[in-house]
Coordinates of C-alpha atoms and ligand atoms in Angstrom, one line a residue:
X1 CA 73.2 -87.8 -53.3
X2 CA 70.7 -88.6 -56.1
X3 CA 71.2 -87.4 -59.6
X4 CA 68.5 -85.6 -61.6
X5 CA 67.4 -86.9 -65.0
X6 CA 68.0 -84.7 -68.0
X7 CA 64.6 -85.0 -69.7
X8 CA 62.2 -82.2 -70.5
X9 CA 60.2 -80.9 -67.6
X10 CA 56.8 -80.4 -69.1
X11 CA 53.6 -79.9 -67.2
X12 CA 50.6 -82.0 -68.1
X13 CA 47.7 -79.9 -69.3
X14 CA 44.2 -80.5 -70.7
X15 CA 45.0 -78.0 -73.5
X16 CA 47.6 -80.5 -74.8
X17 CA 44.9 -83.1 -75.2
X18 CA 42.8 -81.0 -77.5
X19 CA 45.8 -79.7 -79.3
X20 CA 46.9 -83.3 -80.0
X21 CA 43.5 -84.4 -81.1
X22 CA 43.1 -81.4 -83.4
X23 CA 46.5 -81.8 -84.9
X24 CA 46.6 -85.6 -85.4
X25 CA 42.9 -86.5 -85.6
X26 CA 41.5 -83.4 -87.0
X27 CA 38.9 -85.1 -89.2
X28 CA 37.7 -87.6 -86.6
X29 CA 34.0 -87.1 -86.0
X30 CA 32.2 -85.9 -83.0
X31 CA 28.5 -86.7 -83.5
X32 CA 26.3 -84.7 -81.3
X33 CA 22.5 -85.2 -80.7
X34 CA 21.4 -81.9 -79.4
X35 CA 17.8 -83.2 -79.1
X36 CA 15.9 -86.2 -80.3
X37 CA 15.4 -84.6 -83.7
X38 CA 18.5 -82.5 -84.2
X39 CA 22.1 -83.6 -84.6
X40 CA 25.3 -81.9 -85.4
X41 CA 28.5 -83.4 -86.9
X42 CA 31.7 -81.9 -85.7
X43 CA 35.3 -83.0 -85.6
X44 CA 38.2 -82.8 -83.2
X45 CA 39.6 -80.0 -85.3
X46 CA 36.4 -78.0 -85.0
X47 CA 36.2 -78.7 -81.2
X48 CA 39.5 -77.0 -80.8
X49 CA 38.5 -74.1 -83.1
X50 CA 35.3 -73.4 -81.2
X51 CA 36.9 -74.0 -77.8
X52 CA 39.3 -71.3 -78.6
X53 CA 36.5 -68.9 -79.6
X54 CA 34.8 -69.8 -76.3
X55 CA 37.9 -69.2 -74.3
X56 CA 38.1 -65.7 -75.9
X57 CA 34.4 -65.1 -75.2
X58 CA 34.8 -66.1 -71.5
X59 CA 37.8 -63.8 -71.2
X60 CA 35.7 -61.0 -72.7
X61 CA 33.0 -61.8 -70.1
X62 CA 35.7 -61.1 -67.4
X63 CA 36.2 -64.8 -66.4
X64 CA 39.6 -65.1 -64.6
X65 CA 41.8 -68.1 -64.0
X66 CA 40.5 -70.2 -61.1
X67 CA 37.0 -69.1 -61.4
X68 CA 34.2 -71.7 -61.6
X69 CA 31.9 -72.0 -64.6
X70 CA 28.9 -74.2 -64.1
X71 CA 27.2 -76.4 -66.7
X72 CA 23.7 -78.0 -66.5
X73 CA 23.9 -79.9 -69.8
X74 CA 23.6 -83.2 -71.6
X75 CA 26.3 -84.9 -73.7
X76 CA 26.6 -82.6 -76.7
X77 CA 29.4 -81.0 -78.8
X78 CA 28.8 -77.7 -76.9
X79 CA 29.4 -79.3 -73.5
X80 CA 32.6 -80.9 -74.9
X81 CA 33.8 -77.5 -76.1
X82 CA 33.1 -76.1 -72.6
X83 CA 35.3 -79.0 -71.1
X84 CA 38.3 -77.9 -73.1
X85 CA 37.8 -74.1 -73.3
X86 CA 37.2 -73.6 -69.5
X87 CA 40.0 -75.8 -68.2
X88 CA 42.3 -74.8 -71.1
X89 CA 42.1 -71.1 -70.2
X90 CA 42.8 -71.9 -66.5
X91 CA 39.3 -71.6 -65.2
X92 CA 37.4 -74.6 -63.6
X93 CA 34.6 -76.4 -65.3
X94 CA 31.9 -77.3 -62.7
X95 CA 29.5 -79.9 -64.1
X96 CA 26.3 -79.8 -62.1
X97 CA 24.0 -82.9 -62.1
X98 CA 20.6 -81.6 -63.2
X99 CA 18.9 -84.6 -61.7
X100 CA 19.5 -83.3 -58.2
X101 CA 16.8 -81.6 -56.2
X102 CA 16.5 -77.8 -56.6
X103 CA 17.9 -77.2 -53.1
X104 CA 20.9 -79.4 -53.8
X105 CA 21.6 -77.6 -57.1
X106 CA 21.5 -74.2 -55.5
X107 CA 23.6 -75.5 -52.6
X108 CA 26.3 -76.7 -55.0
X109 CA 26.3 -73.6 -57.2
X110 CA 26.7 -71.4 -54.2
X111 CA 29.3 -73.6 -52.5
X112 CA 31.4 -73.5 -55.7
X113 CA 30.6 -69.8 -56.1
X114 CA 30.1 -70.2 -59.8
X115 CA 30.4 -67.1 -62.1
X116 CA 28.4 -68.2 -65.0
X117 CA 25.9 -71.1 -65.7
X118 CA 25.8 -72.6 -69.1
X119 CA 22.6 -74.6 -69.6
X120 CA 20.6 -76.7 -72.0
X121 CA 17.1 -75.4 -72.7
X122 CA 15.5 -78.4 -71.1
X123 CA 16.9 -77.3 -67.8
X124 CA 15.7 -73.6 -68.1
X125 CA 12.7 -74.0 -65.8
X126 CA 14.8 -75.6 -63.1
X127 CA 17.2 -72.6 -63.3
X128 CA 14.5 -69.9 -63.3
X129 CA 13.1 -71.4 -60.1
X130 CA 16.4 -71.0 -58.2
X131 CA 18.1 -68.1 -60.1
X132 CA 17.1 -65.7 -57.3
X133 CA 19.1 -67.7 -54.8
X134 CA 22.4 -67.7 -56.7
X135 CA 24.2 -64.5 -55.6
X136 CA 27.6 -65.3 -57.2
X137 CA 26.2 -66.0 -60.7
X138 CA 26.8 -63.1 -63.1
X139 CA 25.0 -64.5 -66.0
X140 CA 23.3 -67.5 -67.7
X141 CA 24.3 -68.8 -71.1
X142 CA 21.7 -70.8 -73.1
X143 CA 23.3 -73.6 -75.1
X144 CA 21.5 -72.8 -78.4
X145 CA 21.4 -70.7 -81.4
X146 CA 19.9 -67.1 -81.5
X147 CA 16.8 -68.4 -83.3
X148 CA 16.1 -70.8 -80.4
X149 CA 16.6 -68.3 -77.6
X150 CA 13.6 -68.6 -75.2
X151 CA 12.1 -65.7 -73.3
X152 CA 13.2 -66.5 -69.8
X153 CA 13.2 -64.7 -66.5
X154 CA 16.9 -65.0 -66.0
X155 CA 19.3 -62.1 -65.3
X156 CA 21.9 -61.4 -68.0
X157 CA 20.8 -64.1 -70.3
X158 CA 23.2 -64.8 -73.1
X159 CA 23.2 -67.0 -76.2
X160 CA 26.0 -69.6 -76.7
X161 CA 26.2 -69.4 -80.4
X162 CA 26.3 -65.6 -80.4
X163 CA 29.2 -65.7 -78.0
X164 CA 31.1 -68.2 -80.3
X165 CA 30.3 -66.3 -83.4
X166 CA 31.5 -62.9 -82.0
X167 CA 34.8 -64.2 -80.6
X168 CA 38.1 -64.6 -82.3
X169 CA 39.4 -68.2 -82.9
X170 CA 43.0 -67.1 -82.0
X171 CA 43.8 -68.0 -78.5
X172 CA 47.1 -69.1 -76.9
X173 CA 46.5 -71.6 -74.2
X174 CA 48.3 -70.4 -71.0
X175 CA 51.3 -72.4 -69.8
X176 CA 49.5 -73.5 -66.6
X177 CA 51.2 -75.4 -63.8
X178 CA 50.0 -79.0 -64.0
X179 CA 48.6 -78.8 -60.5
X180 CA 46.1 -76.0 -61.5
X181 CA 42.5 -76.9 -60.8
X182 CA 40.6 -77.9 -64.0
X183 CA 37.2 -79.3 -63.0
X184 CA 34.9 -79.7 -60.1
X185 CA 32.3 -82.5 -59.4
X186 CA 30.2 -82.9 -56.4
X187 CA 29.3 -86.3 -54.9
X188 CA 25.6 -87.0 -55.1
X189 CA 25.4 -86.8 -51.3
X190 CA 23.8 -90.0 -50.2
X191 CA 24.7 -88.8 -46.7
X192 CA 24.7 -85.1 -45.8
X193 CA 25.5 -82.3 -48.2
X194 CA 27.2 -82.9 -51.5
X195 CA 31.0 -82.5 -51.3
X196 CA 33.2 -81.1 -54.1
X197 CA 36.1 -83.0 -55.7
X198 CA 38.5 -80.7 -57.4
X199 CA 40.5 -82.3 -60.2
X200 CA 43.8 -80.9 -61.6
X201 CA 45.2 -80.9 -65.1
X202 CA 47.8 -83.4 -63.9
X203 CA 45.3 -85.8 -62.4
X204 CA 43.0 -85.6 -65.4
X205 CA 45.7 -86.3 -68.0
X206 CA 47.2 -89.2 -66.0
X207 CA 43.7 -90.6 -65.5
X208 CA 43.0 -90.3 -69.3
X209 CA 46.3 -92.1 -70.0
X210 CA 45.2 -95.0 -67.8
X211 CA 41.9 -95.2 -69.7
X212 CA 43.8 -95.6 -72.9
X213 CA 46.1 -98.4 -71.8
X214 CA 45.1 -101.9 -73.0
X215 CA 44.6 -103.2 -69.5
X216 CA 42.7 -99.9 -68.6
X217 CA 39.8 -99.4 -70.9
X218 CA 41.9 -100.0 -74.1
X219 CA 40.5 -96.8 -75.7
X220 CA 42.1 -96.1 -79.1
X221 CA 41.9 -94.3 -82.4
X222 CA 40.1 -97.3 -83.8
X223 CA 37.1 -96.8 -81.4
X224 CA 33.8 -95.1 -82.1
X225 CA 32.6 -94.4 -78.6
X226 CA 28.9 -94.0 -77.6
X227 CA 29.0 -91.9 -74.4
X228 CA 26.0 -93.1 -72.6
X229 CA 27.3 -91.9 -69.2
X230 CA 26.4 -88.3 -68.6
X231 CA 29.1 -85.6 -68.8
X232 CA 27.7 -84.3 -65.5
X233 CA 28.6 -87.7 -63.8
X234 CA 32.3 -87.6 -62.8
X235 CA 33.3 -86.0 -66.2
X236 CA 31.7 -88.9 -68.0
X237 CA 34.2 -91.2 -66.3
X238 CA 37.0 -89.1 -67.9
X239 CA 36.3 -90.3 -71.5
X240 CA 36.1 -86.9 -73.2
X241 CA 39.8 -86.4 -72.2
X242 CA 40.8 -89.9 -73.0
X243 CA 39.1 -89.8 -76.4
X244 CA 41.0 -86.6 -77.2
X245 CA 44.2 -88.3 -76.1
X246 CA 43.8 -91.2 -78.5
X247 CA 41.7 -89.6 -81.2
X248 CA 38.7 -91.8 -80.8
X249 CA 35.4 -90.9 -82.5
X250 CA 32.7 -89.7 -80.0
X251 CA 29.0 -90.1 -80.3
X252 CA 27.2 -87.8 -77.8
X253 CA 23.6 -88.9 -77.4
X254 CA 22.2 -85.6 -75.8
X255 CA 19.1 -86.2 -73.7
X256 CA 18.0 -89.4 -75.4
X257 CA 19.5 -92.4 -73.7
X258 CA 16.6 -94.8 -74.1
X259 CA 17.2 -98.2 -75.5
X260 CA 16.0 -97.5 -79.0
X261 CA 18.1 -94.3 -79.4
X262 CA 21.2 -96.0 -78.2
X263 CA 20.7 -98.9 -80.5
X264 CA 20.2 -96.6 -83.5
X265 CA 23.3 -94.6 -82.7
X266 CA 25.4 -97.8 -82.4
X267 CA 24.3 -99.1 -85.8
X268 CA 24.5 -95.8 -87.6
X269 CA 27.9 -94.7 -86.2
X270 CA 29.6 -98.1 -86.0
X271 CA 30.1 -97.8 -82.3
X272 CA 32.7 -100.3 -81.0
X273 CA 32.8 -99.1 -77.4
X274 CA 30.2 -97.7 -74.9
X275 CA 29.9 -96.9 -71.3
X276 CA 27.0 -96.5 -68.9
X277 CA 25.4 -97.4 -65.5
X278 CA 23.4 -100.7 -65.3
X279 CA 20.0 -98.9 -65.5
X280 CA 20.9 -97.6 -69.0
X281 CA 21.7 -101.1 -70.2
X282 CA 18.5 -102.5 -68.7
X283 CA 16.6 -100.1 -70.9
X284 CA 18.8 -101.1 -73.9
X285 CA 18.1 -104.8 -73.5
X286 CA 14.4 -104.2 -72.9
X287 CA 14.3 -102.6 -76.3
X288 CA 16.4 -105.3 -78.0
X289 CA 14.4 -108.1 -76.5
X290 CA 11.0 -106.5 -77.3
X291 CA 12.1 -105.9 -80.9
X292 CA 14.1 -109.0 -81.5
X293 CA 12.2 -110.2 -84.5
X294 CA 12.7 -106.9 -86.4
X295 CA 16.3 -106.3 -85.5
X296 CA 19.4 -107.5 -87.3
X297 CA 21.8 -107.7 -84.3
X298 CA 24.8 -108.6 -86.6
X299 CA 24.8 -104.9 -87.6
X300 CA 26.2 -104.0 -84.2
X301 CA 30.0 -103.8 -83.9
X302 CA 30.0 -103.2 -80.2
X303 CA 33.2 -105.0 -78.9
X304 CA 33.4 -103.6 -75.4
X305 CA 31.1 -102.0 -72.9
X306 CA 32.1 -100.5 -69.6
X307 CA 29.5 -100.9 -66.8
X308 CA 30.1 -99.1 -63.5
X309 CA 28.5 -96.8 -60.9
X310 CA 26.7 -99.8 -59.4
X311 CA 27.4 -103.5 -59.6
X312 CA 26.9 -105.0 -63.1
X313 CA 24.4 -107.9 -62.7
X314 CA 25.9 -111.2 -63.9
X315 CA 22.8 -111.7 -66.2
X316 CA 23.6 -108.5 -68.0
X317 CA 27.2 -109.5 -68.5
X318 CA 25.9 -112.8 -70.0
X319 CA 23.4 -111.1 -72.3
X320 CA 26.0 -108.8 -73.7
X321 CA 28.3 -111.7 -74.5
X322 CA 25.7 -114.2 -75.8
X323 CA 23.4 -111.8 -77.7
X324 CA 25.9 -109.3 -79.0
X325 CA 29.4 -110.8 -78.6
X326 CA 30.3 -107.8 -76.4
X327 CA 32.8 -108.0 -73.6
X328 CA 31.6 -106.3 -70.4
X329 CA 34.4 -104.5 -68.6
X330 CA 33.2 -103.9 -65.1
X331 CA 34.8 -100.9 -63.5
X332 CA 34.7 -99.6 -59.9
X333 CA 35.4 -96.1 -58.7
X334 CA 33.9 -93.0 -57.3
X335 CA 33.8 -89.2 -57.8
X336 CA 36.8 -89.1 -55.4
X337 CA 38.9 -91.4 -57.6
X338 CA 38.3 -89.5 -60.9
X339 CA 36.6 -92.3 -61.1
X340 CA 38.6 -95.2 -62.6
X341 CA 40.2 -97.3 -59.9
X342 CA 39.7 -101.0 -60.6
X343 CA 38.9 -102.5 -64.0
X344 CA 37.8 -106.0 -65.0
X345 CA 40.2 -107.2 -67.7
X346 CA 41.0 -111.0 -67.8
X347 CA 44.3 -112.5 -66.9
X348 CA 46.0 -114.9 -69.3
X349 CA 44.8 -118.0 -67.4
X350 CA 41.2 -116.7 -67.4
X351 CA 40.9 -116.1 -71.2
X352 CA 39.8 -119.6 -72.2
X353 CA 37.7 -120.5 -69.1
X354 CA 34.2 -121.8 -69.8
X355 CA 31.9 -118.8 -70.2
X356 CA 30.0 -119.4 -67.0
X357 CA 33.3 -119.2 -65.0
X358 CA 34.4 -116.1 -66.9
X359 CA 31.1 -114.3 -66.1
X360 CA 31.7 -114.9 -62.4
X361 CA 35.1 -113.1 -62.8
X362 CA 33.5 -110.3 -64.8
X363 CA 30.9 -109.9 -62.2
X364 CA 33.6 -108.8 -59.8
X365 CA 34.8 -105.2 -59.8
X366 CA 38.1 -105.7 -61.5
X367 CA 41.8 -105.2 -60.5
X368 CA 43.7 -102.1 -59.6
X369 CA 45.2 -100.3 -62.6
X370 CA 48.7 -98.7 -62.4
X371 CA 48.4 -95.4 -60.5
X372 CA 45.9 -96.7 -58.0
X373 CA 46.9 -98.6 -54.9
X374 CA 44.1 -100.5 -53.3
X375 CA 43.9 -102.1 -49.9
X376 CA 41.2 -103.5 -47.6
X377 CA 41.3 -102.8 -43.9
X378 CA 39.6 -104.0 -40.7
X379 CA 37.6 -101.5 -38.6
X380 CA 40.7 -101.4 -36.3
X381 CA 42.8 -100.2 -39.3
X382 CA 44.7 -103.5 -39.8
X383 CA 45.5 -104.3 -43.5
X384 CA 43.8 -107.5 -44.5
X385 CA 45.2 -110.1 -46.9
X386 CA 44.0 -110.5 -50.5
X387 CA 42.7 -114.1 -49.9
X388 CA 39.2 -113.9 -51.2
X389 CA 37.9 -114.4 -47.7
X390 CA 38.6 -111.5 -45.5
X391 CA 36.2 -108.5 -45.9
X392 CA 37.2 -104.9 -45.1
X393 CA 36.9 -101.3 -46.1
X394 CA 38.6 -100.3 -49.3
X395 CA 41.2 -97.6 -49.0
X396 CA 43.0 -96.1 -52.0
X397 CA 46.0 -93.9 -52.8
X398 CA 47.2 -92.5 -56.1
X399 CA 47.7 -89.4 -58.2
X400 CA 44.1 -89.2 -59.3
X401 CA 42.6 -89.8 -55.8
X402 CA 41.1 -86.9 -53.8
X403 CA 43.3 -85.3 -51.2
X404 CA 40.7 -83.0 -49.6
X405 CA 37.2 -81.9 -50.5
X406 CA 36.7 -78.5 -52.0
X407 CA 37.1 -75.8 -49.4
X408 CA 39.2 -78.0 -47.1
X409 CA 43.0 -78.0 -46.6
X410 CA 45.1 -80.4 -48.8
X411 CA 45.3 -83.8 -47.2
X412 CA 42.3 -83.3 -45.0
X413 CA 40.5 -86.4 -46.4
X414 CA 43.5 -88.7 -45.8
X415 CA 44.8 -90.7 -42.9
X416 CA 48.4 -90.5 -41.7
X417 CA 49.6 -93.0 -44.3
X418 CA 47.9 -91.0 -47.1
X419 CA 45.0 -93.5 -47.7
X420 CA 41.6 -92.3 -48.6
X421 CA 38.7 -94.3 -47.1
X422 CA 36.2 -95.1 -49.8
X423 CA 33.3 -96.3 -47.6
X424 CA 33.0 -99.4 -49.8
X425 CA 33.4 -102.8 -48.2
X426 CA 35.0 -105.6 -50.3
X427 CA 37.1 -108.7 -50.5
X428 CA 40.1 -109.0 -52.8
X429 CA 40.8 -112.5 -54.3
X430 CA 44.2 -114.0 -54.8
X431 CA 44.3 -112.7 -58.4
X432 CA 43.7 -109.2 -57.1
X433 CA 40.1 -108.9 -58.3
X434 CA 38.0 -106.7 -56.0
X435 CA 34.5 -107.8 -55.0
X436 CA 32.4 -105.1 -53.4
X437 CA 30.1 -106.6 -50.8
X438 CA 28.7 -103.4 -49.3
X439 CA 29.1 -99.8 -48.3
X440 CA 30.3 -99.3 -44.7
X441 CA 27.1 -97.5 -43.9
X442 CA 24.9 -100.2 -45.3
X443 CA 26.6 -103.4 -44.0
X444 CA 24.5 -105.2 -41.5
X445 CA 26.3 -105.9 -38.2
X446 CA 24.8 -109.0 -36.7
X447 CA 26.3 -110.5 -33.5
X448 CA 29.8 -109.2 -34.4
X449 CA 29.7 -110.6 -37.9
X450 CA 29.0 -108.7 -41.2
X451 CA 26.1 -109.5 -43.5
X452 CA 26.3 -108.1 -47.0
X453 CA 23.2 -106.2 -48.0
X454 CA 24.3 -106.3 -51.7
X455 CA 24.6 -110.1 -51.7
X456 CA 21.1 -110.4 -50.3
X457 CA 19.7 -107.9 -52.8
X458 CA 21.3 -109.8 -55.7
X459 CA 19.7 -113.0 -54.6
X460 CA 16.3 -111.4 -54.0
X461 CA 16.2 -109.8 -57.4
X462 CA 16.8 -113.2 -58.9
X463 CA 13.3 -114.2 -57.9
X464 CA 11.2 -114.0 -61.1
X465 CA 8.4 -112.0 -59.5
X466 CA 10.8 -109.3 -58.0
X467 CA 11.2 -105.9 -59.8
X468 CA 13.7 -104.4 -57.2
X469 CA 14.8 -105.2 -53.7
X470 CA 16.7 -103.4 -50.9
X471 CA 18.1 -104.8 -47.6
X472 CA 18.8 -102.7 -44.6
X473 CA 19.8 -103.4 -41.0
X474 CA 17.2 -102.9 -38.4
X475 CA 17.9 -102.8 -34.6
X476 CA 17.6 -106.2 -32.8
X477 CA 17.8 -106.6 -29.0
X478 CA 20.0 -109.7 -29.2
X479 CA 21.9 -109.5 -32.4
X480 CA 22.4 -105.7 -32.6
X481 CA 21.1 -105.6 -36.2
X482 CA 19.3 -108.0 -38.4
X483 CA 18.4 -107.8 -42.1
X484 CA 15.0 -106.5 -43.3
X485 CA 14.2 -107.2 -46.9
X486 CA 12.1 -104.6 -48.8
X487 CA 10.7 -105.8 -52.1
X488 CA 9.0 -104.2 -55.0
X489 CA 7.1 -107.0 -56.8
X490 CA 6.8 -106.8 -60.6
X491 CA 3.6 -105.2 -61.9
X492 CA 0.6 -107.5 -61.6
X493 CA 2.5 -110.1 -59.5
X494 CA 1.6 -111.0 -55.9
X495 CA 4.3 -112.4 -53.7
X496 CA 4.4 -113.5 -50.0
X497 CA 7.2 -113.2 -47.4
X498 CA 7.2 -117.0 -47.1
X499 CA 7.8 -117.4 -50.9
X500 CA 10.7 -115.0 -50.7
X501 CA 12.5 -116.7 -47.8
X502 CA 11.8 -120.0 -49.3
X503 CA 13.5 -118.9 -52.5
X504 CA 16.5 -117.4 -50.7
X505 CA 17.1 -120.1 -48.1
X506 CA 19.3 -122.3 -50.3
X507 CA 21.1 -119.4 -51.9
X508 CA 22.6 -117.7 -48.9
X509 CA 24.0 -118.7 -45.5
X510 CA 21.2 -119.6 -43.1
X511 CA 22.1 -116.9 -40.6
X512 CA 22.0 -114.3 -43.4
X513 CA 18.3 -114.9 -44.2
X514 CA 16.2 -111.7 -43.7
X515 CA 14.2 -111.7 -40.5
X516 CA 11.3 -109.9 -42.1
X517 CA 10.1 -109.2 -45.7
X518 CA 8.0 -106.1 -46.4
X519 CA 6.4 -105.2 -49.8
X520 CA 6.4 -101.6 -51.2
X521 CA 5.3 -100.0 -54.5
X522 CA 8.7 -98.3 -55.1
X523 CA 12.1 -97.6 -53.6
X524 CA 13.9 -94.2 -53.3
X525 CA 16.9 -93.5 -55.5
X526 CA 19.7 -90.9 -55.7
X527 CA 20.2 -88.6 -58.7
X528 CA 22.7 -91.2 -60.0
X529 CA 20.3 -94.1 -59.7
X530 CA 21.6 -95.7 -56.5
X531 CA 19.3 -96.9 -53.8
X532 CA 18.8 -94.2 -51.2
X533 CA 19.2 -96.3 -48.1
X534 CA 19.4 -93.4 -45.6
X535 CA 15.7 -92.7 -46.5
X536 CA 14.8 -96.4 -46.2
X537 CA 16.5 -96.6 -42.8
X538 CA 14.6 -93.5 -41.7
X539 CA 11.3 -95.0 -43.0
X540 CA 11.8 -98.3 -41.2
X541 CA 13.5 -97.0 -38.1
X542 CA 10.6 -98.1 -35.9
X543 CA 10.2 -101.5 -37.6
X544 CA 9.9 -104.2 -34.9
X545 CA 11.4 -107.4 -36.2
X546 CA 9.2 -110.4 -35.7
X547 CA 12.2 -112.3 -34.5
X548 CA 13.0 -109.8 -31.7
X549 CA 12.0 -111.3 -28.3
X550 CA 11.5 -107.9 -26.8
Ligands
ADP1 P1 28.1 -91.1 -54.9 O1 29.2 -91.8 -54.1 O2 28.0 -89.7 -54.7 O3 26.8 -91.9 -54.8 P2 29.6 -91.9 -57.2 O4 29.2 -91.9 -58.6 O5 30.9 -91.3 -56.8 O6 28.5 -91.2 -56.4 O7 29.5 -93.4 -56.7 C1 30.6 -94.1 -56.2 C2 30.1 -95.4 -55.6 O8 29.3 -96.2 -56.5 C3 31.2 -96.3 -55.1 O9 31.7 -95.9 -53.8 C4 30.5 -97.6 -55.0 O10 29.7 -97.8 -53.8 C5 29.5 -97.6 -56.2 N1 30.0 -98.3 -57.3 C6 30.7 -97.7 -58.4 N2 31.0 -98.7 -59.3 C7 30.6 -99.9 -58.8 C8 30.7 -101.2 -59.2 N3 31.2 -101.6 -60.4 N4 30.1 -102.2 -58.4 C9 29.5 -101.8 -57.3 N5 29.4 -100.6 -56.8 C10 30.0 -99.6 -57.5

């Protein structure tokens, strides 16, 4: 018989995070840019104070434990207060991505059956257009002061600062079971309708802990964090919770995430750490490079940057290091994994490698952190070795990995061994570094072998005249599928198919070379900036490859 330990049985809760931050890091600043011209300086102490007022206000509005509260909001102090107030009182904070199409936003709000919607004024028009189709929503709360309240055709329109001002700051956080739901995020739905991932207090706190470990993201009280990943994108990768856990300073950029604004914040607030998708950093470097003569880059203290959501281009990793002395931590994950799953920190033997070799390693998606078990599997379900050669679908298990989508029964998204299939295809090298080569839906199946669309795209965008490129599989009578390369040339450049294949032929295996190249003015993207390949496949469904004998 086993013996039980004699340690305290304490549930993990999000309210403990804000209590800790407000007790031990009360004066640490939260700098919030509500708009391009207005900012507000708050502290962890004040976040707790106002979150408690908000929890009382929500209670007065009749919000009950388990009910969903939607936000359509940028990264601001008010959104941060909502994160802690809603989950802390036992309700569920549902961050809606305002970049989705109107039909997707109303689908998501209705699927979640949200009770209230808190919104930034910039999203008011979007909400007015769909408000009539949201039967569960009892009211709309504008994230502003009384003097800024717009006249809007929204039923039961309330003012956030009024709610805060009228409510008492005395609120006892309930002693919730750690498995209580805390927040809800929908996947961006590259295929079919968006699906909800419902996080718990336990999964959120454990995930935050992982972010604060040195071989996680190494977040600490010594960091000033510029949050350039939106709080409506997988809870800003869990950083608001992790920052409260370690007492880091937070800089919330609001709607302005252009290169110039990010640069200004970094200098002014002494930012040591930042996070964002590759597109954000492309804008950042465009600014730096165009203003190079005027800027004193030594003013930047940026030590680490997390790049994720899509592959971090090697050239970006190199620029961060050589121009700014910033180490790029590439991270891989998804809404279903909270999202941190693999993180690119170096092993001892890799620390002193020549830079070019190190960049190759950083261009991979990193290694599994404690709490996440990662495996690659063949289509037949056989587990494949981590030999840097074999390529298979990534499956994951762990306490912050989804068990079922919102509305399904627990475990419905898992196989018999408890693995969640990510839909990402990868190899894992002998050091445990994952390298994503594709998504299962996008991989090109040619004569029984797999061709990586991502590898081909990476090579194609290396051509100096190429702005963006996508590769999809197109039906072929002999090979089943062959690659079609779709290219957006840079403005003012003209490019031929022969030039493209010529450029690529020494850079990829001969049999991987695209059969055809077509040129377009632009490519379709999802709300989180990923290539929308379903639409491209639809658009080029009838494309007859020039290599097809039939
Ligand atoms: P969605 O799946 O709804 O588009 P997510 O934000 O959950 O939105 O995206 C997760 C996906 O993004 C992963 O499954 C993977 O395909 C891709 N991804 C995330 N991080 C990386 C990375 N570092 N490198 C390559 N792909 C990545």
